[in-house]
mmCIF file of C-alpha atoms and ligand atoms in Angstrom:
data_model
loop_
_atom_site.group_PDB
_atom_site.id
_atom_site.type_symbol
_atom_site.label_atom_id
_atom_site.label_comp_id
_atom_site.label_asym_id
_atom_site.label_seq_id
_atom_site.Cartn_x
_atom_site.Cartn_y
_atom_site.Cartn_z
ATOM 1 C CA MET A 122 -0.361 1.411 23.161
ATOM 2 C CA SER A 123 2.361 3.996 22.824
ATOM 3 C CA LEU A 124 2.201 6.328 19.890
ATOM 4 C CA ALA A 125 4.947 7.747 17.777
ATOM 5 C CA ARG A 126 4.735 11.229 16.392
ATOM 6 C CA ALA A 127 6.792 12.356 13.548
ATOM 7 C CA CYS A 128 7.057 15.244 11.260
ATOM 8 C CA ALA A 129 8.421 15.284 7.781
ATOM 9 C CA CYS A 130 9.220 18.429 5.802
ATOM 10 C CA THR A 131 10.880 19.392 2.551
ATOM 11 C CA HIS A 132 13.701 21.396 1.408
ATOM 12 C CA GLY A 133 13.264 18.981 -1.183
ATOM 13 C CA LEU A 134 10.900 16.165 0.628
ATOM 14 C CA THR A 135 9.148 14.485 -1.716
ATOM 15 C CA HIS A 136 10.102 15.823 0.568
ATOM 16 C CA MET A 137 10.097 17.491 3.922
ATOM 17 C CA TRP A 138 11.886 17.413 7.643
ATOM 18 C CA HIS A 139 13.840 16.847 10.984
ATOM 19 C CA SER A 140 12.860 14.906 14.221
ATOM 20 C CA LEU A 141 12.682 14.363 18.140
ATOM 21 C CA VAL A 142 11.045 11.643 20.300
ATOM 22 C CA CYS A 143 8.390 11.549 22.991
ATOM 23 C CA SER A 144 6.634 8.805 24.836
ATOM 24 C CA ARG A 145 3.742 10.323 26.699
ATOM 25 C CA ALA A 146 0.124 10.748 25.675
ATOM 26 C CA PRO A 147 -0.453 13.788 23.460
ATOM 27 C CA PRO A 148 -2.699 16.671 24.558
ATOM 28 C CA ALA A 149 -5.990 17.172 22.768
ATOM 29 C CA ARG A 150 -5.833 19.677 19.909
ATOM 30 C CA PRO A 151 -8.411 22.464 19.660
ATOM 31 C CA PRO A 152 -10.982 22.327 16.905
ATOM 32 C CA ALA A 153 -10.563 24.360 13.743
ATOM 33 C CA GLY A 154 -11.256 28.033 14.035
ATOM 34 C CA SER A 155 -11.111 28.000 17.841
ATOM 35 C CA ARG A 156 -9.155 30.671 19.634
ATOM 36 C CA SER A 157 -6.505 28.229 20.639
ATOM 37 C CA ALA A 158 -5.888 27.151 17.077
ATOM 38 C CA PRO A 159 -2.220 26.527 16.249
ATOM 39 C CA ARG A 160 0.154 29.398 16.987
ATOM 40 C CA GLY A 161 0.001 32.087 14.360
ATOM 41 C CA ALA A 162 -3.017 30.565 12.649
ATOM 42 C CA ARG A 163 -4.824 33.035 10.422
ATOM 43 C CA GLY A 164 -8.147 31.286 10.122
ATOM 44 C CA GLN A 165 -9.569 28.754 7.774
ATOM 45 C CA ARG A 166 -8.605 28.896 4.183
ATOM 46 C CA ARG A 167 -11.124 27.461 1.788
ATOM 47 C CA ALA A 168 -10.971 27.280 -1.961
ATOM 48 C CA GLY A 169 -14.454 26.198 -3.007
ATOM 49 C CA PRO A 170 -16.810 24.304 -0.684
ATOM 50 C CA PRO A 171 -15.966 23.627 2.994
ATOM 51 C CA PHE A 172 -13.645 20.733 3.719
ATOM 52 C CA GLN A 173 -15.194 17.636 5.241
ATOM 53 C CA PHE A 174 -12.027 15.688 6.021
ATOM 54 C CA LEU A 175 -9.447 18.448 6.564
ATOM 55 C CA GLN A 176 -8.761 21.582 8.558
ATOM 56 C CA VAL A 177 -6.979 23.993 6.267
ATOM 57 C CA GLN A 178 -5.541 27.262 7.482
ATOM 58 C CA LYS A 179 -2.561 29.523 7.324
ATOM 59 C CA ALA A 180 -0.091 29.492 10.204
ATOM 60 C CA GLY A 181 3.105 31.216 11.306
ATOM 61 C CA SER A 182 3.585 34.812 12.398
ATOM 62 C CA LYS A 183 3.370 36.045 8.814
ATOM 63 C CA GLY A 184 0.817 33.559 7.586
ATOM 64 C CA SER A 185 3.499 32.100 5.345
ATOM 65 C CA VAL A 186 2.777 28.489 6.270
ATOM 66 C CA GLY A 187 -0.057 26.453 4.770
ATOM 67 C CA LEU A 188 -1.286 24.066 7.488
ATOM 68 C CA ILE A 189 -3.333 21.015 6.528
ATOM 69 C CA ARG A 190 -4.698 18.746 9.264
ATOM 70 C CA LEU A 191 -6.189 15.424 8.268
ATOM 71 C CA GLN A 192 -9.437 15.142 10.212
ATOM 72 C CA ARG A 193 -11.378 11.947 9.846
ATOM 73 C CA PRO A 194 -11.179 10.683 13.435
ATOM 74 C CA GLN A 195 -13.784 7.933 13.198
ATOM 75 C CA ALA A 196 -11.548 6.074 10.745
ATOM 76 C CA LEU A 197 -8.169 7.226 12.163
ATOM 77 C CA ASN A 198 -7.687 9.438 9.113
ATOM 78 C CA ALA A 199 -7.816 6.495 6.691
ATOM 79 C CA LEU A 200 -7.264 7.916 3.216
ATOM 80 C CA CYS A 201 -10.594 7.635 1.461
ATOM 81 C CA GLU A 202 -11.049 9.110 -2.006
ATOM 82 C CA GLY A 203 -12.917 12.086 -0.583
ATOM 83 C CA LEU A 204 -10.060 12.932 1.755
ATOM 84 C CA MET A 205 -7.489 12.600 -1.003
ATOM 85 C CA ALA A 206 -9.511 14.830 -3.312
ATOM 86 C CA GLU A 207 -9.712 17.454 -0.590
ATOM 87 C CA LEU A 208 -5.988 17.120 0.023
ATOM 88 C CA ARG A 209 -5.325 17.837 -3.651
ATOM 89 C CA ARG A 210 -7.613 20.837 -3.490
ATOM 90 C CA ALA A 211 -5.873 22.238 -0.422
ATOM 91 C CA LEU A 212 -2.448 21.671 -1.898
ATOM 92 C CA ASP A 213 -3.491 23.368 -5.133
ATOM 93 C CA ALA A 214 -4.737 26.362 -3.173
ATOM 94 C CA PHE A 215 -1.527 26.738 -1.184
ATOM 95 C CA GLU A 216 0.585 26.171 -4.283
ATOM 96 C CA ALA A 217 -1.156 29.114 -5.909
ATOM 97 C CA ASP A 218 -0.965 31.351 -2.839
ATOM 98 C CA ALA A 219 1.962 33.756 -3.119
ATOM 99 C CA GLN A 220 1.967 34.355 0.648
ATOM 100 C CA VAL A 221 2.606 30.694 1.416
ATOM 101 C CA GLY A 222 6.213 29.498 1.287
ATOM 102 C CA ALA A 223 5.894 26.027 2.788
ATOM 103 C CA ILE A 224 3.173 23.558 3.733
ATOM 104 C CA VAL A 225 2.772 21.411 6.869
ATOM 105 C CA ILE A 226 0.604 18.295 6.806
ATOM 106 C CA THR A 227 -0.365 16.777 10.130
ATOM 107 C CA GLY A 228 -2.936 14.376 11.589
ATOM 108 C CA SER A 229 -4.789 14.005 14.864
ATOM 109 C CA ASP A 230 -3.396 13.056 18.239
ATOM 110 C CA LYS A 231 -4.050 9.323 17.736
ATOM 111 C CA ALA A 232 -3.291 8.945 14.077
ATOM 112 C CA PHE A 233 -1.445 10.714 11.315
ATOM 113 C CA ALA A 234 -3.262 8.335 9.011
ATOM 114 C CA ALA A 235 -4.168 4.627 9.124
ATOM 115 C CA GLY A 236 -3.408 4.001 5.480
ATOM 116 C CA ALA A 237 -5.747 3.689 2.531
ATOM 117 C CA ASP A 238 -9.411 3.186 3.382
ATOM 118 C CA ILE A 239 -9.761 -0.599 3.558
ATOM 119 C CA LYS A 240 -13.553 -0.452 3.650
ATOM 120 C CA GLU A 241 -13.609 1.582 0.472
ATOM 121 C CA MET A 242 -11.224 -0.827 -1.254
ATOM 122 C CA GLN A 243 -12.790 -4.034 0.029
ATOM 123 C CA GLY A 244 -15.358 -4.480 -2.719
ATOM 124 C CA LYS A 245 -13.459 -3.007 -5.644
ATOM 125 C CA SER A 246 -12.960 -5.036 -8.799
ATOM 126 C CA PHE A 247 -10.059 -4.855 -11.254
ATOM 127 C CA GLN A 248 -12.397 -3.098 -13.691
ATOM 128 C CA GLN A 249 -13.230 -0.440 -11.139
ATOM 129 C CA CYS A 250 -9.561 0.051 -10.216
ATOM 130 C CA TYR A 251 -8.234 0.176 -13.747
ATOM 131 C CA GLY A 252 -11.233 1.687 -15.495
ATOM 132 C CA GLY A 253 -11.826 4.202 -12.711
ATOM 133 C CA ALA A 254 -8.156 5.180 -12.487
ATOM 134 C CA PHE A 255 -8.053 4.350 -8.812
ATOM 135 C CA LEU A 256 -5.184 6.227 -7.096
ATOM 136 C CA ALA A 257 -4.866 8.717 -9.944
ATOM 137 C CA GLY A 258 -3.805 11.992 -8.395
ATOM 138 C CA TRP A 259 -2.590 10.391 -5.147
ATOM 139 C CA ASP A 260 0.926 11.571 -5.957
ATOM 140 C CA ARG A 261 -0.069 15.235 -5.804
ATOM 141 C CA VAL A 262 1.897 15.563 -2.568
ATOM 142 C CA ALA A 263 4.988 14.568 -4.482
ATOM 143 C CA THR A 264 4.419 17.062 -7.288
ATOM 144 C CA VAL A 265 3.847 20.138 -5.123
ATOM 145 C CA ARG A 266 6.673 22.536 -5.822
ATOM 146 C CA LYS A 267 6.530 24.227 -2.467
ATOM 147 C CA PRO A 268 8.344 22.448 0.391
ATOM 148 C CA THR A 269 6.050 20.198 2.375
ATOM 149 C CA ILE A 270 6.609 19.050 5.941
ATOM 150 C CA ALA A 271 4.822 16.022 7.379
ATOM 151 C CA ALA A 272 4.267 16.434 11.137
ATOM 152 C CA VAL A 273 3.516 12.820 11.845
ATOM 153 C CA ASN A 274 1.573 12.338 15.057
ATOM 154 C CA GLY A 275 0.298 8.903 15.968
ATOM 155 C CA TYR A 276 -0.153 5.977 13.625
ATOM 156 C CA ALA A 277 1.387 6.319 10.198
ATOM 157 C CA VAL A 278 0.439 3.143 8.351
ATOM 158 C CA SER A 279 1.264 2.245 4.803
ATOM 159 C CA VAL A 280 0.461 5.044 2.374
ATOM 160 C CA PRO A 281 1.182 7.710 4.999
ATOM 161 C CA VAL A 282 4.663 6.251 5.292
ATOM 162 C CA SER A 283 4.957 6.840 1.552
ATOM 163 C CA LEU A 284 3.350 10.207 2.023
ATOM 164 C CA ARG A 285 6.026 11.057 4.529
ATOM 165 C CA ALA A 286 8.603 9.904 2.120
ATOM 166 C CA LEU A 287 7.068 12.392 -0.216
ATOM 167 C CA CYS A 288 7.398 15.153 2.269
ATOM 168 C CA ARG A 289 11.137 15.260 2.598
ATOM 169 C CA VAL A 290 11.546 16.595 6.067
ATOM 170 C CA PRO A 291 9.716 14.437 8.583
ATOM 171 C CA HIS A 292 9.422 15.326 12.218
ATOM 172 C CA ALA A 293 8.322 12.520 14.522
ATOM 173 C CA ARG A 294 7.113 12.091 18.024
ATOM 174 C CA GLY A 295 6.313 9.047 20.117
ATOM 175 C CA ARG A 296 7.529 5.511 20.227
ATOM 176 C CA ASP A 297 6.042 3.122 17.760
ATOM 177 C CA SER A 298 3.748 4.412 15.091
ATOM 178 C CA TRP A 299 5.448 3.782 11.794
ATOM 179 C CA ARG A 300 4.182 0.804 9.910
ATOM 180 C CA SER A 301 4.916 -0.254 6.411
ATOM 181 C CA PRO A 302 2.271 -1.075 3.819
ATOM 182 C CA PRO A 303 0.779 -4.280 5.191
ATOM 183 C CA ALA A 304 1.340 -6.212 2.038
ATOM 184 C CA VAL A 305 0.890 -9.632 3.509
ATOM 185 C CA PRO A 306 -2.073 -9.286 5.863
ATOM 186 C CA ILE A 307 -4.335 -7.068 3.844
ATOM 187 C CA THR A 308 -3.233 -6.273 0.314
ATOM 188 C CA PRO A 309 -1.274 -8.346 -2.136
ATOM 189 C CA SER A 310 1.010 -5.412 -2.705
ATOM 190 C CA PRO A 311 1.169 -1.823 -1.500
ATOM 191 C CA GLY A 312 -0.182 0.196 -4.362
ATOM 192 C CA ALA A 313 0.554 3.866 -3.898
ATOM 193 C CA GLY A 314 4.323 3.916 -4.114
ATOM 194 C CA GLY A 315 4.926 2.146 -0.824
ATOM 195 C CA THR A 316 7.364 -0.376 -2.151
ATOM 196 C CA GLN A 317 9.222 2.234 -4.176
ATOM 197 C CA ARG A 318 9.465 5.344 -2.044
ATOM 198 C CA LEU A 319 9.926 3.485 1.229
ATOM 199 C CA THR A 320 12.743 1.407 -0.285
ATOM 200 C CA ARG A 321 14.520 4.475 -1.594
ATOM 201 C CA ALA A 322 14.077 6.194 1.736
ATOM 202 C CA VAL A 323 15.265 3.446 4.108
ATOM 203 C CA GLY A 324 17.009 0.926 1.888
ATOM 204 C CA LYS A 325 16.053 -2.561 0.715
ATOM 205 C CA SER A 326 16.597 -4.533 3.915
ATOM 206 C CA LEU A 327 14.388 -2.524 6.230
ATOM 207 C CA ALA A 328 11.825 -1.846 3.508
ATOM 208 C CA MET A 329 11.573 -5.546 2.747
ATOM 209 C CA GLU A 330 11.099 -6.429 6.399
ATOM 210 C CA MET A 331 8.479 -3.710 6.924
ATOM 211 C CA VAL A 332 6.537 -4.584 3.808
ATOM 212 C CA LEU A 333 6.603 -8.328 4.334
ATOM 213 C CA THR A 334 5.823 -8.341 8.052
ATOM 214 C CA GLY A 335 3.713 -5.214 8.376
ATOM 215 C CA GLU A 336 5.333 -4.645 11.770
ATOM 216 C CA ARG A 337 5.644 -1.188 13.184
ATOM 217 C CA ILE A 338 8.901 0.605 13.811
ATOM 218 C CA SER A 339 9.465 3.330 16.408
ATOM 219 C CA ALA A 340 10.002 7.002 15.727
ATOM 220 C CA ALA A 341 13.603 6.544 16.882
ATOM 221 C CA GLU A 342 14.060 3.710 14.361
ATOM 222 C CA ALA A 343 12.424 5.784 11.697
ATOM 223 C CA LYS A 344 14.935 8.537 12.384
ATOM 224 C CA ALA A 345 17.891 6.157 12.444
ATOM 225 C CA ALA A 346 16.741 4.790 9.060
ATOM 226 C CA GLY A 347 16.424 8.254 7.559
ATOM 227 C CA LEU A 348 12.644 8.062 7.259
ATOM 228 C CA VAL A 349 12.221 11.174 9.379
ATOM 229 C CA SER A 350 14.723 13.934 10.011
ATOM 230 C CA LYS A 351 13.789 14.828 13.578
ATOM 231 C CA VAL A 352 11.699 13.464 16.422
ATOM 232 C CA PHE A 353 9.992 15.855 18.835
ATOM 233 C CA PRO A 354 8.181 15.712 22.154
ATOM 234 C CA VAL A 355 4.443 15.445 21.677
ATOM 235 C CA ASP A 356 3.670 18.990 22.696
ATOM 236 C CA LYS A 357 6.430 20.454 20.518
ATOM 237 C CA LEU A 358 5.757 18.687 17.258
ATOM 238 C CA LEU A 359 3.422 21.053 15.485
ATOM 239 C CA ASP A 360 5.197 24.230 16.590
ATOM 240 C CA ALA A 361 8.475 22.729 15.468
ATOM 241 C CA ALA A 362 7.079 21.859 12.070
ATOM 242 C CA ILE A 363 5.571 25.305 11.669
ATOM 243 C CA SER A 364 8.843 26.949 12.710
ATOM 244 C CA CYS A 365 10.731 24.866 10.176
ATOM 245 C CA ALA A 366 8.211 25.799 7.515
ATOM 246 C CA GLU A 367 8.450 29.495 8.443
ATOM 247 C CA LYS A 368 12.207 29.367 8.127
ATOM 248 C CA ILE A 369 11.918 27.836 4.676
ATOM 249 C CA ALA A 370 9.249 30.396 3.729
ATOM 250 C CA SER A 371 11.560 33.251 4.700
ATOM 251 C CA ASN A 372 13.919 32.312 1.885
ATOM 252 C CA SER A 373 13.386 33.064 -1.793
ATOM 253 C CA LYS A 374 10.427 30.973 -2.833
ATOM 254 C CA LEU A 375 11.816 30.794 -6.317
ATOM 255 C CA VAL A 376 15.200 29.507 -5.319
ATOM 256 C CA VAL A 377 13.722 27.171 -2.684
ATOM 257 C CA ALA A 378 11.588 25.553 -5.390
ATOM 258 C CA MET A 379 14.716 25.065 -7.512
ATOM 259 C CA ALA A 380 16.586 23.557 -4.562
ATOM 260 C CA LYS A 381 13.703 21.204 -3.858
ATOM 261 C CA GLU A 382 13.568 20.117 -7.475
ATOM 262 C CA SER A 383 17.330 19.512 -7.405
ATOM 263 C CA VAL A 384 17.237 17.391 -4.232
ATOM 264 C CA ASN A 385 14.295 15.410 -5.587
ATOM 265 C CA ALA A 386 16.318 14.608 -8.711
ATOM 266 C CA ALA A 387 18.657 12.662 -6.412
ATOM 267 C CA PHE A 388 15.686 10.585 -5.237
ATOM 268 C CA GLU A 389 14.108 9.993 -8.599
ATOM 269 C CA THR A 390 16.844 9.860 -11.264
ATOM 270 C CA THR A 391 20.337 8.582 -11.893
ATOM 271 C CA LEU A 392 23.381 10.327 -10.437
ATOM 272 C CA ALA A 393 24.362 11.701 -13.889
ATOM 273 C CA GLU A 394 20.867 12.987 -14.564
ATOM 274 C CA GLY A 395 20.648 14.453 -11.089
ATOM 275 C CA ASN A 396 23.945 16.269 -11.539
ATOM 276 C CA ARG A 397 22.744 17.657 -14.852
ATOM 277 C CA THR A 398 19.500 18.855 -13.237
ATOM 278 C CA GLU A 399 21.396 20.435 -10.381
ATOM 279 C CA LYS A 400 23.784 22.274 -12.749
ATOM 280 C CA ARG A 401 20.958 23.602 -14.896
ATOM 281 C CA LEU A 402 19.061 24.843 -11.897
ATOM 282 C CA PHE A 403 22.173 26.308 -10.343
ATOM 283 C CA TYR A 404 22.866 28.279 -13.530
ATOM 284 C CA ALA A 405 19.224 29.297 -13.582
ATOM 285 C CA THR A 406 19.531 30.961 -10.200
ATOM 286 C CA PHE A 407 21.841 33.478 -11.858
ATOM 287 C CA ALA A 408 18.848 34.757 -13.792
ATOM 288 C CA THR A 409 16.967 35.604 -10.606
ATOM 289 C CA ASP A 410 16.918 38.851 -8.677
ATOM 290 C CA ASP A 411 16.976 36.874 -5.451
ATOM 291 C CA ARG A 412 20.348 35.280 -6.251
ATOM 292 C CA LYS A 413 21.793 38.803 -6.750
ATOM 293 C CA GLU A 414 20.089 40.093 -3.605
ATOM 294 C CA GLY A 415 21.288 37.125 -1.496
ATOM 295 C CA MET A 416 24.933 37.502 -2.535
ATOM 296 C CA THR A 417 24.850 41.296 -2.323
ATOM 297 C CA ALA A 418 23.323 41.142 1.140
ATOM 298 C CA PHE A 419 26.093 38.757 2.256
ATOM 299 C CA VAL A 420 28.801 41.071 0.923
ATOM 300 C CA GLU A 421 27.134 44.134 2.465
ATOM 301 C CA LYS A 422 26.663 42.259 5.779
ATOM 302 C CA ARG A 423 22.911 42.818 5.922
ATOM 303 C CA LYS A 424 19.776 40.704 5.876
ATOM 304 C CA ALA A 425 18.601 39.789 2.382
ATOM 305 C CA ASN A 426 15.274 41.126 1.199
ATOM 306 C CA PHE A 427 13.969 38.537 -1.211
ATOM 307 C CA THR A 428 11.240 39.423 -3.677
ATOM 308 C CA ASP A 429 10.635 35.935 -5.068
ATOM 309 C CA SER A 430 11.673 37.149 -8.459
HETATM 310 C C1 LIG B 113 -4.038 2.621 -1.943
HETATM 311 C C2 LIG B 113 -3.077 1.562 -2.189
HETATM 312 C C3 LIG B 113 -2.358 1.101 -0.980
HETATM 313 C C4 LIG B 113 -2.838 0.212 -0.158
HETATM 314 C C5 LIG B 113 -2.147 -0.199 1.050
HETATM 315 C C6 LIG B 113 -2.890 0.246 2.261
HETATM 316 O O1 LIG B 113 -2.785 1.377 2.667
HETATM 317 S S1 LIG B 113 -3.890 -0.892 2.965
HETATM 318 C C7 LIG B 113 -4.419 -0.135 4.493
HETATM 319 C C8 LIG B 113 -3.288 -0.098 5.466
HETATM 320 N N1 LIG B 113 -3.744 0.265 6.766
HETATM 321 C C9 LIG B 113 -3.849 -0.642 7.782
HETATM 322 O O2 LIG B 113 -3.610 -1.813 7.650
HETATM 323 C C10 LIG B 113 -4.287 -0.097 9.124
HETATM 324 C C11 LIG B 113 -5.583 -0.735 9.555
HETATM 325 N N2 LIG B 113 -5.915 -0.271 10.885
HETATM 326 C C12 LIG B 113 -5.393 -0.832 11.971
HETATM 327 O O3 LIG B 113 -4.615 -1.748 11.905
HETATM 328 C C13 LIG B 113 -5.870 -0.292 13.285
HETATM 329 O O4 LIG B 113 -7.022 0.477 13.057
HETATM 330 C C14 LIG B 113 -4.793 0.575 14.013
HETATM 331 C C15 LIG B 113 -4.214 1.661 13.131
HETATM 332 C C16 LIG B 113 -3.665 -0.335 14.516
HETATM 333 C C17 LIG B 113 -5.463 1.224 15.259
HETATM 334 O O5 LIG B 113 -6.076 0.228 16.034
HETATM 335 P P1 LIG B 113 -7.139 0.647 17.142
HETATM 336 O O6 LIG B 113 -7.560 -0.571 17.865
HETATM 337 O O7 LIG B 113 -6.600 1.746 17.975
HETATM 338 O O8 LIG B 113 -8.362 1.299 16.335
HETATM 339 P P2 LIG B 113 -9.475 0.491 15.483
HETATM 340 O O9 LIG B 113 -8.892 -0.595 14.739
HETATM 341 O O10 LIG B 113 -10.626 0.177 16.393
HETATM 342 O O11 LIG B 113 -9.927 1.613 14.437
HETATM 343 C C18 LIG B 113 -10.845 2.651 14.753
HETATM 344 C C19 LIG B 113 -11.797 2.830 13.602
HETATM 345 O O12 LIG B 113 -11.044 3.235 12.433
HETATM 346 C C20 LIG B 113 -11.330 2.305 11.377
HETATM 347 N N3 LIG B 113 -10.113 2.138 10.541
HETATM 348 C C21 LIG B 113 -8.858 2.065 10.951
HETATM 349 N N4 LIG B 113 -8.020 1.926 9.910
HETATM 350 C C22 LIG B 113 -8.805 1.950 8.809
HETATM 351 C C23 LIG B 113 -8.511 1.853 7.440
HETATM 352 N N5 LIG B 113 -7.254 1.772 6.958
HETATM 353 N N6 LIG B 113 -9.541 1.900 6.570
HETATM 354 C C24 LIG B 113 -10.816 2.049 6.980
HETATM 355 N N7 LIG B 113 -11.155 2.132 8.315
HETATM 356 C C25 LIG B 113 -10.134 2.079 9.207
HETATM 357 C C26 LIG B 113 -11.686 1.028 12.062
HETATM 358 O O13 LIG B 113 -12.376 0.165 11.214
HETATM 359 C C27 LIG B 113 -12.493 1.518 13.231
HETATM 360 O O14 LIG B 113 -13.782 1.892 12.769
HETATM 361 P P3 LIG B 113 -15.081 1.080 13.284
HETATM 362 O O15 LIG B 113 -16.247 1.793 12.650
HETATM 363 O O16 LIG B 113 -15.060 1.211 14.791
HETATM 364 O O17 LIG B 113 -14.923 -0.325 12.826
#
């Protein structure tokens, strides 16, 4: 089966990215901490105990990119509670790290993620879902203030499609790995924002078809529908996502966060409310040193030196 690889990033992504397409089998990726770890990697970053389901490290020539790789190969990165808890912990750590200006989330060569963990959900009762606040905290990706890029390699089923929609700038690779929440075959209704975020991202017609049939779409279709911003050849995907993240990280982190918030307002509020949010944030940039530095640097025809203040 051909695989699609995509990457999503945010200058805004609930959201994250841009995309290219490839159709050949992906090369194996080196294990965490190996010498041939992703370009510019600066070693594992751990806040608390070691990660079981993730590789977490800094990447980019200046270590300004937080790189999170989902790593649960035996279940094609299905999103079990343990993985999601680790993802929140990794995101919290990068959010608090002043060196990190953008975050890339990627998967393995075969799968970005195969959706929520069906085996974990299979025996759950209503009481356990409601009483145990199942899915609480799953929207952490959407609430991260730093731009997030989803480098989607391999299968992206259900929740990961929503996850991508959360990471505004998707980059994709491959031919046919995007699949909507399989509402009909497996669950009565996608439950982690799949019907909402997907619909806002690609429109009602395609979202309805994807949700009701559970059929996959290709990376090229995902790009045409606006689900990803770029599609890359297999061997270029991660470097492209990291480069995009580095570029974002080289800007004022303060102003980038405001820009992301402003774009997200277009996704989550009315036009009038979004315009008000944009205006307030635009005015607020005039209180920052980085706004002054950026405009002064332009007038003086030199490179801006942002201080994130
Ligand atoms: C939280 C609220 C939202 C809910 C909506 C959802 O997200 S429901 C889950 C949606 N996901 C799916 O429907 C995908 C299910 N998986 C597949 O259809 C296939 O695995 C695949 C992605 C098409 C890949 O097929 P392939 O033949 O290549 O691999 P296998 O099927 O053999 O899978 C390998 C092992 O991975 C396990 N696995 C795959 N997906 C999940 C999953 N979502 N949850 C739990 N486990 C999963 C699979 O069971 C295999 O493990 P074994 O131990 O070998 O059985």
